[in-house]
């Protein structure tokens, strides 16, 4: 757990090596540290105590034969069928096997790890009644890098995806271990682990809730927030390459709009550009620039506001219990509360909003890429190459950005307004949040590629303005990119250049470089 909320957007997850669960809310960076960078997961004493107490309550309730959904009843529309106590354990095994029917290409490793971590967070709140033994096994799958094989299509928000993960706990299904795809039992054995047997309520608790949608949504949100920081940097370099006027970032202009993100973005631009020889030279050359330059504070700021709202809601969901039923403790006893905490509308709505925010940033970045490569607007050589005609320069890089924006437009259509009834109309309203989360994750990656292209062409533009000097902060980013991306003199293979810059963005290296010179960027 990071010390306070202000730390949450300041620490690069790749530097976090161990994450403790149970002493308070975890931060989004800690979540990404486990999912993407394989940080070790540990349980606190309070985590273990909560889980044990909750399990004791479930067993007490079962002994007293109280009627509880999913413990001694069937699931979904089968809720009307009462299950004998002697069949309670078999019921849990059956739900895992029968529900593991998602299809298609498997989810990537970091997404599977994100869902596994969500299972630990959800049950660790102490309201699920799941045994500590199962959670310890999930933790060991994470720490020993066992990745269940999870087909990634065919979920409306829960159950099918999670069931494939749960199969491996039983020694069934498949899992990746040390580069091999193995039967679940073999993967466990090779890692020195043993499968478990599910007891009453445990199968339901493992697969129920908002685990998959929240895990994937958190990863998308983190990348979206990172992109929203990087786009200020890309915008600043493009601003210099296009000889923009600093007038648009005057604090007095932004003081009359009551949007803190707009004001913060304007300050970011001034901080990055404060010692730019280029910006100072051209400050009075124009009355005003095109919207894609002078609108940076307003447009970047609006997207950041939406991402901030998503951060509040998705981290609330990340640190909640989304099970059904909830095992709620009372004095010396407990009660099973049945409702619909697994419902995914919070996640679905905000994943849709993440797509929209990132779509706005993507279309703005693409317009700046076009302006940089278009000699009719830039005042620079066509497609940023000194010998055009024979050379195509960055002509097709703009096509790539345009194609990615086209994809994002389609993916930004909201999923949360849709609903397809399931379980014989017992679930007559469905969030469809799974696709909202999946497409948010896709959109974030596409936006990062667009920003990689903008940074690539912007540094080329700066080369064409020499001997005029960019700002010190811009120079730091320029140097980082030029470590692997050469000045484009003649046509060459530029795909590796885009991939290199994409990885710099994804790993936080662009932000690290800019903040080392200009100080912390506001978000």
Short mmCIF file of C-alpha atoms in Angstrom, two decimals:
data_model
loop_
_atom_site.label_atom_id
_atom_site.label_comp_id
_atom_site.label_asym_id
_atom_site.label_seq_id
_atom_site.Cartn_x
_atom_site.Cartn_y
_atom_site.Cartn_z
CA UNK A 1 0.00 0.00 0.00
CA UNK A 2 1.43 3.38 -1.00
CA UNK A 3 1.40 6.04 1.70
CA UNK A 4 -1.30 8.33 0.31
CA UNK A 5 -3.29 9.06 -2.80
CA UNK A 6 -0.82 11.68 -3.97
CA UNK A 7 1.80 8.95 -4.39
CA UNK A 8 -0.37 6.96 -6.75
CA UNK A 9 0.49 8.73 -9.98
CA UNK A 10 4.15 9.35 -9.16
CA UNK A 11 5.80 5.95 -8.85
CA UNK A 12 6.78 3.94 -11.91
CA UNK A 13 5.42 0.41 -11.31
CA UNK A 14 8.56 -1.19 -12.73
CA UNK A 15 10.41 -0.09 -9.57
CA UNK A 16 7.93 -1.78 -7.17
CA UNK A 17 9.20 -5.26 -6.28
CA UNK A 18 6.78 -6.37 -3.54
CA UNK A 19 3.10 -5.62 -2.91
CA UNK A 20 1.36 -6.31 0.41
CA UNK A 21 -2.36 -6.99 0.47
CA UNK A 22 -4.58 -6.37 3.46
CA UNK A 23 -3.43 -3.23 5.24
CA UNK A 24 -5.46 -0.82 3.12
CA UNK A 25 -6.27 0.01 -0.47
CA UNK A 26 -3.60 -0.77 -3.03
CA UNK A 27 -2.70 1.84 -5.61
CA UNK A 28 -3.01 1.45 -9.36
CA UNK A 29 0.80 1.44 -9.67
CA UNK A 30 1.02 -1.50 -7.27
CA UNK A 31 -1.59 -3.33 -9.30
CA UNK A 32 0.38 -2.78 -12.52
CA UNK A 33 3.60 -3.77 -10.74
CA UNK A 34 2.13 -7.23 -10.10
CA UNK A 35 0.32 -7.67 -13.42
CA UNK A 36 2.95 -6.30 -15.81
CA UNK A 37 6.24 -6.37 -13.93
CA UNK A 38 5.66 -9.52 -11.83
CA UNK A 39 6.16 -7.95 -8.41
CA UNK A 40 5.86 -10.42 -5.52
CA UNK A 41 2.49 -10.60 -3.74
CA UNK A 42 2.38 -10.91 0.06
CA UNK A 43 -0.49 -11.22 2.53
CA UNK A 44 -0.56 -9.18 5.71
CA UNK A 45 -1.66 -10.75 9.00
CA UNK A 46 -4.92 -8.78 8.91
CA UNK A 47 -5.62 -10.12 5.39
CA UNK A 48 -5.28 -13.70 6.59
CA UNK A 49 -7.35 -13.10 9.71
CA UNK A 50 -10.23 -11.57 7.73
CA UNK A 51 -10.28 -14.47 5.31
CA UNK A 52 -10.27 -17.10 8.07
CA UNK A 53 -13.10 -15.42 9.98
CA UNK A 54 -15.21 -15.16 6.85
CA UNK A 55 -14.65 -18.84 6.07
CA UNK A 56 -15.71 -19.84 9.59
CA UNK A 57 -18.98 -17.95 9.10
CA UNK A 58 -19.73 -19.78 5.84
CA UNK A 59 -19.17 -23.15 7.48
CA UNK A 60 -21.40 -22.17 10.41
CA UNK A 61 -24.17 -21.08 8.06
CA UNK A 62 -23.90 -24.32 6.10
CA UNK A 63 -24.03 -26.44 9.26
CA UNK A 64 -27.26 -24.70 10.23
CA UNK A 65 -28.61 -25.42 6.73
CA UNK A 66 -29.68 -21.84 6.07
CA UNK A 67 -30.80 -21.32 2.49
CA UNK A 68 -28.11 -19.34 0.63
CA UNK A 69 -27.73 -18.73 -3.08
CA UNK A 70 -24.93 -20.76 -4.61
CA UNK A 71 -24.23 -22.66 -1.38
CA UNK A 72 -27.29 -24.87 -1.14
CA UNK A 73 -29.13 -23.65 -4.24
CA UNK A 74 -28.34 -23.89 -7.92
CA UNK A 75 -26.98 -20.97 -9.95
CA UNK A 76 -28.75 -18.44 -12.16
CA UNK A 77 -32.20 -19.66 -13.15
CA UNK A 78 -31.41 -22.88 -11.24
CA UNK A 79 -31.75 -20.90 -8.01
CA UNK A 80 -35.11 -22.65 -7.44
CA UNK A 81 -33.33 -26.00 -6.98
CA UNK A 82 -32.25 -26.79 -3.42
CA UNK A 83 -28.94 -28.67 -3.13
CA UNK A 84 -28.31 -31.28 -0.45
CA UNK A 85 -25.46 -30.48 1.99
CA UNK A 86 -23.73 -33.70 0.89
CA UNK A 87 -23.52 -32.30 -2.66
CA UNK A 88 -22.32 -28.81 -1.65
CA UNK A 89 -18.69 -29.47 -2.65
CA UNK A 90 -19.60 -31.11 -5.96
CA UNK A 91 -21.77 -28.10 -6.78
CA UNK A 92 -18.68 -25.88 -6.60
CA UNK A 93 -16.61 -28.11 -8.87
CA UNK A 94 -19.48 -28.28 -11.34
CA UNK A 95 -19.81 -24.51 -11.62
CA UNK A 96 -16.13 -24.12 -12.51
CA UNK A 97 -16.17 -26.85 -15.13
CA UNK A 98 -19.47 -25.87 -16.74
CA UNK A 99 -18.71 -22.15 -16.83
CA UNK A 100 -15.23 -22.44 -18.41
CA UNK A 101 -16.49 -21.92 -21.94
CA UNK A 102 -15.01 -18.68 -23.23
CA UNK A 103 -13.44 -19.09 -26.66
CA UNK A 104 -10.92 -17.57 -29.07
CA UNK A 105 -7.35 -16.38 -28.68
CA UNK A 106 -6.01 -16.45 -25.11
CA UNK A 107 -5.64 -13.34 -23.01
CA UNK A 108 -2.13 -11.95 -22.69
CA UNK A 109 -0.06 -12.78 -19.63
CA UNK A 110 -0.46 -9.41 -17.92
CA UNK A 111 -4.24 -9.52 -18.26
CA UNK A 112 -4.44 -13.00 -16.76
CA UNK A 113 -2.23 -11.84 -13.88
CA UNK A 114 -4.46 -8.80 -13.42
CA UNK A 115 -7.52 -11.03 -13.04
CA UNK A 116 -5.69 -13.34 -10.62
CA UNK A 117 -4.74 -10.31 -8.52
CA UNK A 118 -8.35 -9.12 -8.57
CA UNK A 119 -9.41 -12.51 -7.17
CA UNK A 120 -7.05 -11.96 -4.23
CA UNK A 121 -8.24 -8.41 -3.63
CA UNK A 122 -11.92 -9.30 -3.87
CA UNK A 123 -11.84 -12.29 -1.52
CA UNK A 124 -9.30 -10.65 0.77
CA UNK A 125 -11.85 -8.06 1.82
CA UNK A 126 -13.30 -10.73 4.12
CA UNK A 127 -16.84 -10.96 2.77
CA UNK A 128 -16.61 -13.97 0.45
CA UNK A 129 -16.12 -16.90 2.78
CA UNK A 130 -13.38 -18.43 0.65
CA UNK A 131 -10.60 -20.40 2.36
CA UNK A 132 -7.12 -18.99 2.83
CA UNK A 133 -5.72 -22.16 1.20
CA UNK A 134 -7.23 -21.24 -2.18
CA UNK A 135 -6.00 -17.65 -2.00
CA UNK A 136 -2.52 -18.83 -1.10
CA UNK A 137 -2.52 -21.05 -4.18
CA UNK A 138 -3.59 -18.13 -6.41
CA UNK A 139 -0.82 -16.05 -4.84
CA UNK A 140 1.71 -18.78 -5.60
CA UNK A 141 0.56 -18.95 -9.22
CA UNK A 142 1.41 -15.26 -9.45
CA UNK A 143 4.69 -15.45 -7.57
CA UNK A 144 5.89 -18.57 -9.42
CA UNK A 145 4.73 -17.15 -12.77
CA UNK A 146 2.17 -19.81 -13.66
CA UNK A 147 -0.21 -18.27 -16.18
CA UNK A 148 -3.51 -20.08 -16.83
CA UNK A 149 -4.58 -20.41 -20.46
CA UNK A 150 -7.70 -18.24 -20.74
CA UNK A 151 -9.60 -17.95 -24.05
CA UNK A 152 -10.41 -14.27 -24.27
CA UNK A 153 -13.81 -14.01 -25.98
CA UNK A 154 -17.39 -14.68 -24.97
CA UNK A 155 -17.96 -12.93 -21.65
CA UNK A 156 -20.69 -10.43 -20.80
CA UNK A 157 -18.89 -9.34 -17.65
CA UNK A 158 -18.01 -12.34 -15.47
CA UNK A 159 -17.95 -16.16 -15.01
CA UNK A 160 -16.54 -17.67 -18.24
CA UNK A 161 -13.13 -15.97 -18.19
CA UNK A 162 -12.64 -16.50 -14.45
CA UNK A 163 -13.62 -20.17 -14.70
CA UNK A 164 -10.65 -20.98 -16.94
CA UNK A 165 -8.37 -19.55 -14.25
CA UNK A 166 -10.16 -21.58 -11.58
CA UNK A 167 -9.70 -24.85 -13.51
CA UNK A 168 -5.94 -24.69 -12.96
CA UNK A 169 -6.48 -24.53 -9.19
CA UNK A 170 -8.21 -27.91 -9.51
CA UNK A 171 -5.34 -29.31 -11.56
CA UNK A 172 -7.39 -29.07 -14.73
CA UNK A 173 -7.32 -26.78 -17.77
CA UNK A 174 -3.98 -25.53 -19.10
CA UNK A 175 -1.30 -23.12 -17.95
CA UNK A 176 1.95 -21.60 -19.16
CA UNK A 177 5.00 -22.33 -17.02
CA UNK A 178 8.61 -21.62 -17.96
CA UNK A 179 7.68 -21.09 -21.59
CA UNK A 180 5.62 -24.28 -21.98
CA UNK A 181 1.86 -24.68 -22.27
CA UNK A 182 1.07 -27.62 -19.98
CA UNK A 183 -1.94 -29.41 -18.49
CA UNK A 184 -2.90 -27.62 -15.29
CA UNK A 185 -1.86 -30.51 -13.02
CA UNK A 186 1.59 -30.75 -14.67
CA UNK A 187 2.17 -26.99 -14.42
CA UNK A 188 1.37 -27.09 -10.70
CA UNK A 189 3.58 -30.13 -10.17
CA UNK A 190 6.56 -28.60 -11.95
CA UNK A 191 6.23 -25.49 -9.79
CA UNK A 192 6.07 -27.58 -6.61
CA UNK A 193 2.38 -26.97 -5.99
CA UNK A 194 -0.66 -29.20 -5.53
CA UNK A 195 -4.25 -28.75 -6.72
CA UNK A 196 -7.02 -28.01 -4.21
CA UNK A 197 -10.54 -29.27 -3.67
CA UNK A 198 -13.31 -26.72 -3.61
CA UNK A 199 -15.66 -26.51 -0.66
CA UNK A 200 -19.05 -24.86 -0.33
CA UNK A 201 -19.30 -21.42 -1.95
CA UNK A 202 -15.66 -21.39 -3.08
CA UNK A 203 -16.19 -22.14 -6.76
CA UNK A 204 -18.84 -19.43 -6.98
CA UNK A 205 -16.65 -16.88 -5.19
CA UNK A 206 -13.64 -17.55 -7.43
CA UNK A 207 -15.52 -17.01 -10.70
CA UNK A 208 -18.11 -14.45 -9.63
CA UNK A 209 -17.82 -10.69 -9.53
CA UNK A 210 -16.09 -7.99 -11.54
CA UNK A 211 -12.62 -9.53 -11.46
CA UNK A 212 -11.91 -9.78 -15.19
CA UNK A 213 -13.46 -6.49 -16.21
CA UNK A 214 -11.81 -4.56 -13.38
CA UNK A 215 -8.41 -6.17 -13.91
CA UNK A 216 -8.41 -5.42 -17.63
CA UNK A 217 -9.95 -1.98 -17.06
CA UNK A 218 -7.24 -1.03 -14.57
CA UNK A 219 -4.52 -1.95 -17.04
CA UNK A 220 -6.23 0.10 -19.75
CA UNK A 221 -6.66 3.05 -17.40
CA UNK A 222 -3.03 3.01 -16.32
CA UNK A 223 -1.88 3.09 -19.93
CA UNK A 224 -4.41 5.83 -20.69
CA UNK A 225 -3.14 8.00 -17.84
CA UNK A 226 0.43 7.44 -18.98
CA UNK A 227 -0.54 8.40 -22.54
CA UNK A 228 -2.28 11.54 -21.27
CA UNK A 229 1.01 12.61 -19.69
CA UNK A 230 3.09 11.69 -22.74
CA UNK A 231 0.82 13.64 -25.09
CA UNK A 232 1.80 16.87 -23.33
CA UNK A 233 5.42 16.02 -24.14
CA UNK A 234 4.64 15.09 -27.74
CA UNK A 235 2.56 18.22 -28.10
CA UNK A 236 5.40 20.38 -26.83
CA UNK A 237 7.93 18.92 -29.29
CA UNK A 238 5.46 19.31 -32.15
CA UNK A 239 4.77 22.88 -31.03
CA UNK A 240 8.45 23.69 -31.37
CA UNK A 241 8.83 21.92 -34.70
CA UNK A 242 5.84 23.87 -36.09
CA UNK A 243 7.12 27.17 -34.64
CA UNK A 244 4.08 27.76 -32.47
CA UNK A 245 3.36 30.89 -30.44
CA UNK A 246 3.45 30.66 -26.66
CA UNK A 247 0.56 33.11 -26.33
CA UNK A 248 -1.93 30.26 -26.13
CA UNK A 249 -0.44 29.08 -22.82
CA UNK A 250 -0.68 32.42 -20.97
CA UNK A 251 -1.89 31.65 -17.41
CA UNK A 252 -4.29 34.62 -17.55
CA UNK A 253 -6.11 33.05 -20.48
CA UNK A 254 -6.68 29.82 -18.59
CA UNK A 255 -7.57 31.46 -15.29
CA UNK A 256 -11.01 32.37 -16.65
CA UNK A 257 -11.92 28.72 -17.33
CA UNK A 258 -12.70 26.69 -14.20
CA UNK A 259 -10.94 23.54 -15.29
CA UNK A 260 -7.87 22.64 -13.27
CA UNK A 261 -6.68 20.11 -15.86
CA UNK A 262 -6.66 22.79 -18.55
CA UNK A 263 -4.68 25.11 -16.31
CA UNK A 264 -2.27 22.33 -15.34
CA UNK A 265 -1.67 21.37 -18.96
CA UNK A 266 -0.88 24.98 -19.85
CA UNK A 267 1.63 25.06 -17.00
CA UNK A 268 3.15 21.80 -18.25
CA UNK A 269 3.65 23.33 -21.69
CA UNK A 270 5.32 26.44 -20.30
CA UNK A 271 7.51 24.33 -18.02
CA UNK A 272 8.66 22.10 -20.89
CA UNK A 273 9.23 25.05 -23.24
CA UNK A 274 10.64 27.57 -20.76
CA UNK A 275 14.13 27.79 -22.27
CA UNK A 276 13.28 26.95 -25.88
CA UNK A 277 15.18 29.10 -28.34
CA UNK A 278 12.72 28.07 -31.04
CA UNK A 279 9.64 29.06 -29.02
CA UNK A 280 11.11 32.42 -28.09
CA UNK A 281 12.12 33.21 -31.66
CA UNK A 282 8.64 32.60 -33.06
CA UNK A 283 6.55 33.87 -30.15
CA UNK A 284 5.37 36.97 -32.05
CA UNK A 285 5.36 35.51 -35.57
CA UNK A 286 1.62 34.73 -35.60
CA UNK A 287 -1.55 36.03 -34.01
CA UNK A 288 -2.55 32.47 -33.16
CA UNK A 289 -1.90 28.86 -34.17
CA UNK A 290 -4.24 26.16 -35.45
CA UNK A 291 -6.48 24.46 -32.89
CA UNK A 292 -4.30 21.35 -32.62
CA UNK A 293 -1.55 23.57 -31.14
CA UNK A 294 -3.33 26.36 -29.33
CA UNK A 295 -6.03 23.98 -28.06
CA UNK A 296 -3.57 21.67 -26.26
CA UNK A 297 -4.55 22.83 -22.73
CA UNK A 298 -8.27 22.65 -23.38
CA UNK A 299 -8.34 19.33 -25.26
CA UNK A 300 -5.68 17.47 -23.28
CA UNK A 301 -7.27 18.81 -20.11
CA UNK A 302 -10.75 17.56 -20.96
CA UNK A 303 -9.44 14.04 -21.58
CA UNK A 304 -7.48 14.10 -18.33
CA UNK A 305 -10.62 15.07 -16.42
CA UNK A 306 -12.45 12.02 -17.77
CA UNK A 307 -9.51 9.76 -16.94
CA UNK A 308 -9.39 11.17 -13.40
CA UNK A 309 -13.05 10.33 -12.91
CA UNK A 310 -12.38 6.83 -14.22
CA UNK A 311 -9.45 6.50 -11.80
CA UNK A 312 -11.71 7.21 -8.83
CA UNK A 313 -14.35 4.72 -9.90
CA UNK A 314 -12.11 1.89 -11.07
CA UNK A 315 -9.86 2.04 -8.00
CA UNK A 316 -13.00 1.99 -5.84
CA UNK A 317 -14.08 -1.17 -7.67
CA UNK A 318 -10.56 -2.62 -7.43
CA UNK A 319 -10.66 -2.31 -3.65
CA UNK A 320 -14.25 -3.56 -3.22
CA UNK A 321 -15.93 -6.93 -2.77
CA UNK A 322 -18.05 -7.82 -5.81
CA UNK A 323 -19.18 -11.27 -4.71
CA UNK A 324 -22.73 -12.62 -4.33
CA UNK A 325 -23.75 -13.55 -1.75
CA UNK A 326 -21.82 -11.38 0.68
CA UNK A 327 -21.02 -13.01 4.01
CA UNK A 328 -21.54 -10.13 6.39
CA UNK A 329 -20.29 -10.56 9.99
CA UNK A 330 -22.55 -9.89 12.95
CA UNK A 331 -21.81 -10.24 16.67
CA UNK A 332 -20.84 -13.88 17.02
CA UNK A 333 -22.59 -14.78 13.78
CA UNK A 334 -22.99 -13.75 10.18
CA UNK A 335 -25.60 -13.30 7.50
CA UNK A 336 -25.59 -14.03 3.80
CA UNK A 337 -26.71 -10.96 1.89
CA UNK A 338 -27.85 -11.70 -1.64
CA UNK A 339 -27.89 -8.96 -4.26
CA UNK A 340 -25.97 -8.05 -7.39
CA UNK A 341 -22.56 -6.72 -6.39
CA UNK A 342 -21.08 -8.60 -9.37
CA UNK A 343 -22.95 -6.22 -11.70
CA UNK A 344 -20.41 -4.41 -13.87
CA UNK A 345 -21.96 -1.07 -14.84
CA UNK A 346 -19.48 1.03 -12.88
CA UNK A 347 -16.63 -0.61 -14.75
CA UNK A 348 -18.39 -0.74 -18.12
CA UNK A 349 -19.48 2.89 -18.15
CA UNK A 350 -16.05 4.16 -17.14
CA UNK A 351 -14.19 1.87 -19.55
CA UNK A 352 -16.37 3.33 -22.29
CA UNK A 353 -15.45 6.81 -21.06
CA UNK A 354 -11.75 5.86 -21.10
CA UNK A 355 -12.13 4.96 -24.77
CA UNK A 356 -13.73 8.32 -25.53
CA UNK A 357 -11.04 10.26 -23.65
CA UNK A 358 -8.25 8.41 -25.41
CA UNK A 359 -10.06 8.77 -28.74
CA UNK A 360 -10.04 12.55 -28.35
CA UNK A 361 -6.30 12.51 -27.67
CA UNK A 362 -5.68 10.16 -30.59
CA UNK A 363 -7.47 12.32 -33.16
CA UNK A 364 -5.63 15.41 -31.91
CA UNK A 365 -2.23 13.73 -32.09
CA UNK A 366 -2.96 12.48 -35.61
CA UNK A 367 -3.84 16.01 -36.75
CA UNK A 368 -0.49 17.24 -35.48
CA UNK A 369 1.28 14.37 -37.26
CA UNK A 370 -0.44 15.40 -40.49
CA UNK A 371 0.53 19.03 -40.00
CA UNK A 372 4.16 18.09 -39.38
CA UNK A 373 4.41 15.93 -42.49
CA UNK A 374 2.38 18.26 -44.74
CA UNK A 375 4.71 20.87 -46.24
CA UNK A 376 1.73 23.09 -47.16
CA UNK A 377 1.22 23.74 -43.45
CA UNK A 378 4.54 22.99 -41.75
CA UNK A 379 6.98 25.12 -43.71
CA UNK A 380 9.25 22.06 -43.54
CA UNK A 381 10.31 19.76 -46.41
CA UNK A 382 7.58 17.40 -47.65
CA UNK A 383 7.20 14.43 -45.29
CA UNK A 384 10.18 15.72 -43.31
CA UNK A 385 12.89 14.47 -45.64
CA UNK A 386 15.43 16.70 -47.37
CA UNK A 387 15.28 14.94 -50.73
CA UNK A 388 11.53 14.40 -51.37
CA UNK A 389 10.23 12.69 -54.48
CA UNK A 390 12.93 10.08 -54.53
CA UNK A 391 12.28 9.63 -50.80
CA UNK A 392 8.85 9.24 -49.18
CA UNK A 393 10.04 10.14 -45.71
CA UNK A 394 7.29 9.88 -43.09
CA UNK A 395 4.44 9.93 -45.61
CA UNK A 396 3.04 6.54 -44.62
CA UNK A 397 3.60 7.01 -40.89
CA UNK A 398 0.73 9.49 -41.06
CA UNK A 399 -1.35 6.84 -42.85
CA UNK A 400 -0.64 4.48 -39.95
CA UNK A 401 -1.79 7.06 -37.44
CA UNK A 402 -4.93 7.72 -39.48
CA UNK A 403 -5.67 3.98 -39.61
CA UNK A 404 -5.25 3.67 -35.84
CA UNK A 405 -7.58 6.61 -35.26
CA UNK A 406 -10.13 4.90 -37.49
CA UNK A 407 -9.91 1.79 -35.33
CA UNK A 408 -10.31 3.84 -32.17
CA UNK A 409 -13.42 5.56 -33.50
CA UNK A 410 -15.11 2.18 -33.94
CA UNK A 411 -13.90 0.89 -30.57
CA UNK A 412 -15.17 4.02 -28.82
CA UNK A 413 -18.80 3.10 -29.46
CA UNK A 414 -20.09 2.38 -25.93
CA UNK A 415 -20.72 -1.20 -24.86
CA UNK A 416 -22.48 -0.26 -21.64
CA UNK A 417 -25.64 0.86 -23.48
CA UNK A 418 -26.10 -2.71 -24.78
CA UNK A 419 -27.68 -5.66 -22.98
CA UNK A 420 -28.36 -9.26 -23.99
CA UNK A 421 -30.40 -11.30 -21.53
CA UNK A 422 -28.77 -14.43 -20.04
CA UNK A 423 -29.61 -17.37 -17.76
CA UNK A 424 -33.18 -17.91 -18.92
CA UNK A 425 -34.01 -14.27 -18.21
CA UNK A 426 -32.88 -14.49 -14.58
CA UNK A 427 -30.18 -12.03 -15.60
CA UNK A 428 -32.43 -9.77 -17.64
CA UNK A 429 -30.04 -6.80 -17.50
CA UNK A 430 -26.41 -7.38 -18.44
CA UNK A 431 -23.66 -4.74 -18.26
CA UNK A 432 -21.66 -6.01 -21.27
CA UNK A 433 -18.69 -4.54 -19.39
CA UNK A 434 -16.22 -7.17 -20.53
CA UNK A 435 -16.02 -5.84 -24.07
CA UNK A 436 -15.89 -2.28 -22.70
CA UNK A 437 -12.78 -3.24 -20.73
CA UNK A 438 -11.23 -5.20 -23.60
CA UNK A 439 -11.66 -2.38 -26.08
CA UNK A 440 -10.32 0.19 -23.61
CA UNK A 441 -7.16 -1.91 -23.35
CA UNK A 442 -6.92 -2.03 -27.16
CA UNK A 443 -7.52 1.70 -27.53
CA UNK A 444 -4.79 2.54 -25.00
CA UNK A 445 -2.25 0.55 -27.01
CA UNK A 446 -3.31 2.17 -30.28
CA UNK A 447 -3.04 5.64 -28.71
CA UNK A 448 0.47 4.85 -27.50
CA UNK A 449 1.46 3.91 -31.04
CA UNK A 450 0.04 7.18 -32.38
CA UNK A 451 2.01 9.12 -29.79
CA UNK A 452 5.13 7.17 -30.75
CA UNK A 453 4.63 8.35 -34.33
CA UNK A 454 4.09 11.96 -33.24
CA UNK A 455 7.28 11.89 -31.18
CA UNK A 456 9.20 10.31 -34.07
CA UNK A 457 8.18 12.95 -36.61
CA UNK A 458 8.48 15.80 -34.10
CA UNK A 459 12.15 15.07 -33.38
CA UNK A 460 12.75 14.92 -37.13
CA UNK A 461 11.13 18.33 -37.37
CA UNK A 462 13.48 19.66 -34.69
CA UNK A 463 16.45 18.39 -36.68
CA UNK A 464 15.24 20.37 -39.68
CA UNK A 465 15.19 23.59 -37.61
CA UNK A 466 18.83 23.39 -36.55
CA UNK A 467 20.82 25.37 -35.52
CA UNK A 468 17.87 26.70 -33.50
CA UNK A 469 17.76 24.88 -30.16
CA UNK A 470 14.71 23.26 -28.54
CA UNK A 471 14.16 23.47 -24.79
CA UNK A 472 16.32 21.50 -22.37
CA UNK A 473 13.36 19.25 -21.57
CA UNK A 474 12.64 18.62 -25.24
CA UNK A 475 16.33 17.94 -25.80
CA UNK A 476 16.26 15.25 -23.10
CA UNK A 477 13.43 13.44 -24.90
CA UNK A 478 15.14 14.03 -28.25
CA UNK A 479 18.34 12.42 -26.92
CA UNK A 480 16.45 9.41 -25.58
CA UNK A 481 14.73 8.81 -28.91
CA UNK A 482 17.88 9.38 -30.94
CA UNK A 483 19.69 6.69 -28.95
CA UNK A 484 18.05 4.16 -31.30
CA UNK A 485 16.16 6.18 -33.91
CA UNK A 486 18.49 7.85 -36.44
CA UNK A 487 17.80 11.06 -38.33
CA UNK A 488 15.90 10.11 -41.47
CA UNK A 489 18.11 11.14 -44.39
CA UNK A 490 16.87 8.58 -46.95
CA UNK A 491 14.02 6.11 -46.95
CA UNK A 492 14.48 3.20 -44.59
CA UNK A 493 12.65 0.68 -42.44
CA UNK A 494 10.86 2.75 -39.78
CA UNK A 495 8.71 0.09 -38.06
CA UNK A 496 11.48 -0.69 -35.51
CA UNK A 497 11.73 3.04 -34.75
CA UNK A 498 8.02 3.22 -33.93
CA UNK A 499 8.26 0.09 -31.77
CA UNK A 500 11.24 1.47 -29.85
CA UNK A 501 9.44 4.73 -29.02
CA UNK A 502 6.25 2.81 -28.19
CA UNK A 503 8.20 0.85 -25.58
CA UNK A 504 9.68 4.07 -24.18
CA UNK A 505 6.13 5.35 -23.71
CA UNK A 506 4.78 2.09 -22.28
CA UNK A 507 7.58 1.77 -19.72
CA UNK A 508 7.33 5.39 -18.56
CA UNK A 509 10.76 6.35 -19.90
CA UNK A 510 9.52 9.43 -21.79
CA UNK A 511 7.95 10.86 -18.64
CA UNK A 512 11.06 10.00 -16.59
CA UNK A 513 13.22 11.90 -19.10
CA UNK A 514 11.05 15.01 -19.17
CA UNK A 515 10.56 15.16 -15.39
CA UNK A 516 14.27 14.85 -14.72
CA UNK A 517 14.69 18.23 -16.42
CA UNK A 518 11.36 20.04 -16.07
CA UNK A 519 10.05 18.65 -12.80
CA UNK A 520 6.88 16.70 -12.18
CA UNK A 521 4.23 17.01 -14.86
CA UNK A 522 0.74 17.89 -13.68
CA UNK A 523 -2.08 15.48 -14.46
#
